[in-house]
Tab-separated table of C-alpha atoms in Angstrom:
chain	number	residue	atom	x	y	z
A	1413	MET	CA	-5.547	26.216	5.127
A	1414	PHE	CA	-7.175	25.903	8.520
A	1415	GLY	CA	-6.671	29.446	9.879
A	1416	THR	CA	-8.498	29.755	13.178
A	1417	THR	CA	-11.147	27.129	12.437
A	1418	PRO	CA	-11.434	24.678	15.364
A	1419	LEU	CA	-10.275	21.212	14.412
A	1420	HIS	CA	-11.240	19.171	17.444
A	1421	THR	CA	-14.701	18.089	16.243
A	1422	LEU	CA	-17.240	15.342	16.646
A	1423	PHE	CA	-15.932	13.897	13.356
A	1424	ALA	CA	-12.757	12.916	15.222
A	1425	ALA	CA	-14.840	10.850	17.625
A	1426	PHE	CA	-15.958	8.563	14.808
A	1427	PHE	CA	-12.363	7.485	14.190
A	1428	VAL	CA	-11.907	6.155	17.730
A	1429	VAL	CA	-11.983	2.479	16.856
A	1430	GLY	CA	-14.356	0.394	18.919
A	1431	VAL	CA	-16.230	-2.865	18.578
A	1432	ALA	CA	-18.164	-3.196	15.344
A	1433	SER	CA	-21.959	-3.131	15.749
A	1434	ALA	CA	-24.472	-5.538	14.276
A	1435	GLN	CA	-24.132	-4.016	10.817
A	1436	SER	CA	-25.629	-5.939	7.899
A	1437	GLU	CA	-23.363	-7.240	5.141
A	1438	PHE	CA	-23.610	-5.370	1.855
A	1439	SER	CA	-21.736	-3.852	-1.072
A	1440	ALA	CA	-22.245	-0.371	-2.542
A	1441	GLU	CA	-20.656	2.536	-4.390
A	1442	ILE	CA	-19.743	5.940	-2.948
A	1443	VAL	CA	-20.704	8.614	-5.484
A	1444	ASP	CA	-19.908	12.331	-5.683
A	1445	LEU	CA	-23.162	14.336	-5.719
A	1446	GLN	CA	-21.473	17.634	-6.613
A	1447	LYS	CA	-19.969	16.564	-9.943
A	1448	ASN	CA	-21.726	15.997	-13.251
A	1449	GLY	CA	-22.735	12.395	-13.713
A	1450	THR	CA	-22.232	11.609	-10.000
A	1451	PRO	CA	-18.965	9.713	-10.625
A	1452	ILE	CA	-18.138	6.682	-8.490
A	1453	LEU	CA	-15.423	7.494	-5.957
A	1454	ALA	CA	-15.103	4.058	-4.352
A	1455	LYS	CA	-16.635	0.622	-4.247
A	1456	VAL	CA	-17.216	-0.762	-0.747
A	1457	TYR	CA	-17.732	-4.258	0.623
A	1458	PHE	CA	-18.839	-4.498	4.254
A	1459	ALA	CA	-18.930	-7.763	6.204
A	1460	LYS	CA	-19.612	-8.207	9.921
A	1461	ASP	CA	-16.147	-7.244	11.166
A	1462	LYS	CA	-14.235	-6.607	7.940
A	1463	LYS	CA	-14.569	-3.858	5.351
A	1464	ARG	CA	-12.952	-3.245	1.982
A	1465	MET	CA	-12.828	-0.027	-0.036
A	1466	GLU	CA	-11.640	0.087	-3.646
A	1467	MET	CA	-10.765	3.610	-4.822
A	1468	GLN	CA	-11.898	4.477	-8.353
A	1469	ASP	CA	-10.452	6.896	-10.932
A	1470	ALA	CA	-12.574	9.813	-9.677
A	1471	SER	CA	-11.381	9.456	-6.088
A	1472	GLY	CA	-8.059	11.303	-6.314
A	1473	ASP	CA	-4.583	10.587	-4.997
A	1474	ASP	CA	-4.733	10.928	-1.193
A	1475	THR	CA	-7.591	8.569	-0.373
A	1476	ILE	CA	-5.749	6.107	1.883
A	1477	ILE	CA	-3.526	7.615	4.573
A	1478	LEU	CA	-1.136	6.758	7.358
A	1479	ARG	CA	-2.203	9.234	10.033
A	1480	LEU	CA	0.710	10.601	12.057
A	1481	ALA	CA	-1.102	13.152	14.234
A	1482	GLN	CA	-4.769	13.641	15.092
A	1483	PRO	CA	-6.167	17.183	14.495
A	1484	THR	CA	-6.588	19.191	17.726
A	1485	SER	CA	-7.993	22.577	18.676
A	1486	ALA	CA	-4.469	24.034	18.346
A	1487	LYS	CA	-3.150	22.584	15.096
A	1488	ALA	CA	-3.873	20.521	12.008
A	1489	GLY	CA	-3.173	16.817	11.915
A	1490	SER	CA	-0.631	15.224	9.596
A	1491	TYR	CA	-0.406	12.109	7.433
A	1492	ILE	CA	1.575	10.234	4.786
A	1493	ARG	CA	-0.150	9.122	1.592
A	1494	ALA	CA	-0.601	5.336	1.592
A	1495	GLY	CA	-2.785	4.971	-1.489
A	1496	GLY	CA	-4.996	6.662	-4.052
A	1497	ARG	CA	-7.048	5.938	-7.151
A	1498	GLY	CA	-6.849	2.277	-8.124
A	1499	ASP	CA	-5.812	1.174	-4.629
A	1500	ALA	CA	-7.801	-0.732	-2.004
A	1501	ILE	CA	-7.784	-0.915	1.773
A	1502	VAL	CA	-9.046	-3.788	3.911
A	1503	MET	CA	-10.028	-3.045	7.513
A	1504	ASN	CA	-10.321	-5.780	10.139
A	1505	PHE	CA	-12.332	-4.462	13.081
A	1506	ALA	CA	-11.929	-7.685	15.080
A	1507	VAL	CA	-8.164	-7.243	15.468
A	1508	ARG	CA	-8.107	-3.493	14.610
A	1509	THR	CA	-5.697	-3.630	11.700
A	1510	SER	CA	-5.690	-2.348	8.109
A	1511	THR	CA	-4.007	-3.722	5.009
A	1512	VAL	CA	-3.296	-2.088	1.640
A	1513	PRO	CA	-2.444	-4.637	-1.098
A	1514	HIS	CA	-0.290	-3.615	-4.084
A	1515	PRO	CA	-1.013	-6.127	-6.892
A	1516	ARG	CA	1.578	-4.730	-9.334
A	1517	GLY	CA	4.463	-5.416	-7.011
A	1518	ARG	CA	2.771	-8.324	-5.232
A	1519	THR	CA	3.347	-6.544	-1.911
A	1520	TYR	CA	1.199	-5.130	0.886
A	1521	THR	CA	1.442	-2.636	3.734
A	1522	ASP	CA	-0.357	-2.988	7.036
A	1523	GLY	CA	-0.782	-1.133	10.298
A	1524	SER	CA	-3.112	-0.215	13.120
A	1525	LEU	CA	-6.661	0.729	12.163
A	1526	LYS	CA	-6.171	3.917	14.198
A	1527	SER	CA	-3.431	5.106	11.857
A	1528	LEU	CA	-3.714	3.321	8.468
A	1529	MET	CA	-7.160	4.243	7.208
A	1530	PRO	CA	-9.250	5.758	4.411
A	1531	ALA	CA	-9.209	9.565	4.254
A	1532	GLU	CA	-12.095	11.202	6.111
A	1533	LEU	CA	-14.421	11.481	3.110
A	1534	TYR	CA	-14.354	7.692	2.747
A	1535	GLY	CA	-13.526	6.644	6.291
A	1536	LEU	CA	-16.752	7.936	7.800
A	1537	TYR	CA	-18.642	5.350	5.729
A	1538	ALA	CA	-16.531	2.626	7.342
A	1539	PHE	CA	-16.466	3.909	10.911
A	1540	ILE	CA	-19.989	5.226	11.518
A	1541	GLU	CA	-22.176	2.312	12.585
A	1542	PRO	CA	-24.304	3.234	15.620
A	1543	THR	CA	-25.872	0.470	17.665
A	1544	ASP	CA	-29.154	2.396	17.987
A	1545	VAL	CA	-29.751	4.286	14.753
A	1546	ASP	CA	-32.604	6.345	16.208
A	1547	ASN	CA	-30.521	7.500	19.193
A	1548	ALA	CA	-27.022	7.796	17.727
A	1549	CYS	CA	-26.298	11.191	19.328
A	1550	SER	CA	-26.245	9.741	22.832
A	1551	GLU	CA	-23.759	7.091	21.680
A	1552	TRP	CA	-21.483	9.510	19.823
A	1553	MET	CA	-21.497	12.214	22.490
A	1554	ARG	CA	-20.257	9.787	25.159
A	1555	ARG	CA	-16.886	9.579	23.403
A	1556	PRO	CA	-14.166	11.701	25.058
A	1557	SER	CA	-13.179	13.410	21.803
A	1558	ALA	CA	-16.764	14.677	21.374
A	1559	ASN	CA	-16.552	16.944	24.432
A	1560	GLY	CA	-18.034	20.372	23.693
A	1561	GLU	CA	-19.389	19.372	20.278
A	1562	THR	CA	-22.993	19.158	19.062
A	1563	CYS	CA	-25.281	16.505	17.581
A	1564	ARG	CA	-28.975	16.769	16.650
A	1565	ASN	CA	-31.440	14.109	15.485
A	1566	LEU	CA	-33.528	15.671	12.679
A	1567	GLY	CA	-35.855	12.707	12.261
A	1568	ARG	CA	-36.436	10.034	9.671
A	1569	GLU	CA	-36.010	10.585	5.940
A	1570	THR	CA	-36.189	8.333	2.897
A	1571	ILE	CA	-33.015	8.300	0.757
A	1572	ASN	CA	-33.119	6.361	-2.524
A	1573	GLY	CA	-36.014	4.312	-1.200
A	1574	ARG	CA	-34.275	3.442	2.082
A	1575	SER	CA	-35.392	4.486	5.563
A	1576	THR	CA	-32.748	6.631	7.287
A	1577	VAL	CA	-32.330	8.926	10.282
A	1578	LYS	CA	-30.836	12.359	9.560
A	1579	TYR	CA	-28.331	13.980	11.960
A	1580	GLU	CA	-26.546	17.321	12.175
A	1581	VAL	CA	-23.122	17.258	13.831
A	1582	SER	CA	-20.175	19.583	14.433
A	1583	CYS	CA	-17.413	19.449	11.842
A	1584	TYR	CA	-14.476	21.866	11.654
A	1585	GLY	CA	-16.538	24.793	12.917
A	1586	GLU	CA	-19.354	24.024	10.476
A	1587	VAL	CA	-22.573	21.990	10.643
A	1588	CYS	CA	-22.531	18.757	8.665
A	1589	ARG	CA	-25.318	16.304	7.954
A	1590	LEU	CA	-25.295	12.507	8.131
A	1591	TRP	CA	-27.972	9.999	7.092
A	1592	ILE	CA	-27.861	6.580	8.809
A	1593	ASP	CA	-29.671	3.618	7.221
A	1594	ARG	CA	-32.045	2.060	9.769
A	1595	ASN	CA	-31.604	-1.457	8.392
A	1596	LEU	CA	-27.899	-1.453	7.559
A	1597	HIS	CA	-26.834	0.568	10.657
A	1598	ALA	CA	-24.506	2.363	8.249
A	1599	LEU	CA	-23.879	5.856	6.921
A	1600	VAL	CA	-25.475	6.168	3.470
A	1601	LYS	CA	-25.187	9.927	2.820
A	1602	ARG	CA	-23.131	12.854	4.108
A	1603	GLU	CA	-23.102	16.582	3.352
A	1604	THR	CA	-20.394	19.016	4.442
A	1605	LYS	CA	-19.283	22.498	3.414
A	1606	TRP	CA	-16.660	20.829	1.216
A	1607	ASN	CA	-18.471	17.914	-0.452
A	1608	SER	CA	-21.599	15.802	-0.729
A	1609	THR	CA	-21.539	12.036	-1.223
A	1610	GLU	CA	-23.839	9.050	-0.810
A	1611	LEU	CA	-24.021	5.291	-1.258
A	1612	ARG	CA	-25.658	4.007	-4.439
A	1613	ASN	CA	-26.270	0.507	-5.844
A	1614	ILE	CA	-26.565	-1.019	-2.346
A	1615	GLN	CA	-26.639	-4.820	-2.570
A	1616	GLU	CA	-27.391	-6.618	0.704
A	1617	GLY	CA	-26.021	-10.112	1.313
A	1618	PRO	CA	-22.924	-12.086	2.393
A	1619	GLN	CA	-19.592	-10.900	0.970
A	1620	LEU	CA	-16.858	-13.107	-0.484
A	1621	TYR	CA	-14.238	-14.078	2.115
A	1622	SER	CA	-11.445	-13.571	-0.450
A	1623	LEU	CA	-12.184	-9.832	-0.643
A	1624	PHE	CA	-10.705	-9.364	2.815
A	1625	GLU	CA	-7.564	-11.498	2.480
A	1626	VAL	CA	-4.089	-10.704	1.133
A	1627	PRO	CA	-3.397	-12.983	-1.858
A	1628	SER	CA	-0.784	-15.660	-1.264
A	1629	GLY	CA	2.761	-14.823	-2.358
A	1630	TYR	CA	2.593	-11.135	-1.378
A	1631	SER	CA	5.439	-9.708	0.721
A	1632	GLN	CA	5.227	-6.899	3.266
A	1633	GLU	CA	6.685	-3.421	2.644
A	1634	ASN	CA	6.888	-0.152	4.566
A	1635	ILE	CA	5.058	3.097	3.797
A	1636	LEU	CA	7.307	5.950	2.661
A	1637	GLY	CA	6.261	9.432	1.623
A	1638	THR	CA	5.967	13.140	2.314
A	1639	ILE	CA	4.271	14.315	5.515
A	1640	ARG	CA	1.200	16.422	4.685
A	1641	PRO	CA	-1.310	18.458	6.768
A	1642	THR	CA	-4.839	17.166	7.262
A	1643	VAL	CA	-7.589	19.310	5.662
A	1644	PRO	CA	-11.371	19.231	6.202
A	1645	GLN	CA	-13.456	16.934	4.000
C-alpha cells in the first residue's frame, strides 16, 4: 500500500496528453529485465500519431486500465481493469482516443486517451516522446503536474547499440531512471524501485495501417469491473 509515500510525481506529468512529437515509426518488444530469460511483456507498434500495444503472457492481468482518479499527494488513484495478457490497446494521439478490441466476441471498447490507457509500466513507453531529447527536463518540468518534482540529465549512454540520453526523475518518493533514444525520440529503458524494463528487437520503418484500425463487423461495448487502487510501477 502507499502509506505516506507522496503520489503526485513527475511520472503523472507524462500522462498529460499533448501533441505527439516527431517520433520515428518502429516496432519493438518490452522485456522484463528482472526475470530469468527476460520475458516479453508486450509488443509495440508506433506510427506517427498512433500506437498499438499487444500484451503478452508474461504481462499480467491489469495491463490496460480505465483510470477513474489521478493519484494526488493526499490519496491513491483508482481504476477499472480494461484488459490484460492477450489483449491489445490502440492509441490515437491525433484525436486523443484509445480503443481495446476483443476478437473473441468481435467487440471493442473505446474512450478518452486520458482515461483508457496502458498501465504505467507500459504507458510510459507510449507517452514519453520529448521534442528535444538532450533537453527533456526543461520540457517535462514546464507541465503543471510536475511542480515541486525533480529531473536530472545524466548524459549520453549507449543501450543495446543505440545512442540514448539518461535521466533521473521523481517517482513516488523514489528516484527513477529513464533512457530516451536520440533517433527514435522514444523511451527505450526504465528502472524504478519496483521493476526494470527495456525495448528489444527494435525495427525501424513504416507500420501497417491495419494495426491501428478496429476490424469491420465489431460492435461497441462498455467497460465493467471492480474499482481498484493505483500502485507504483
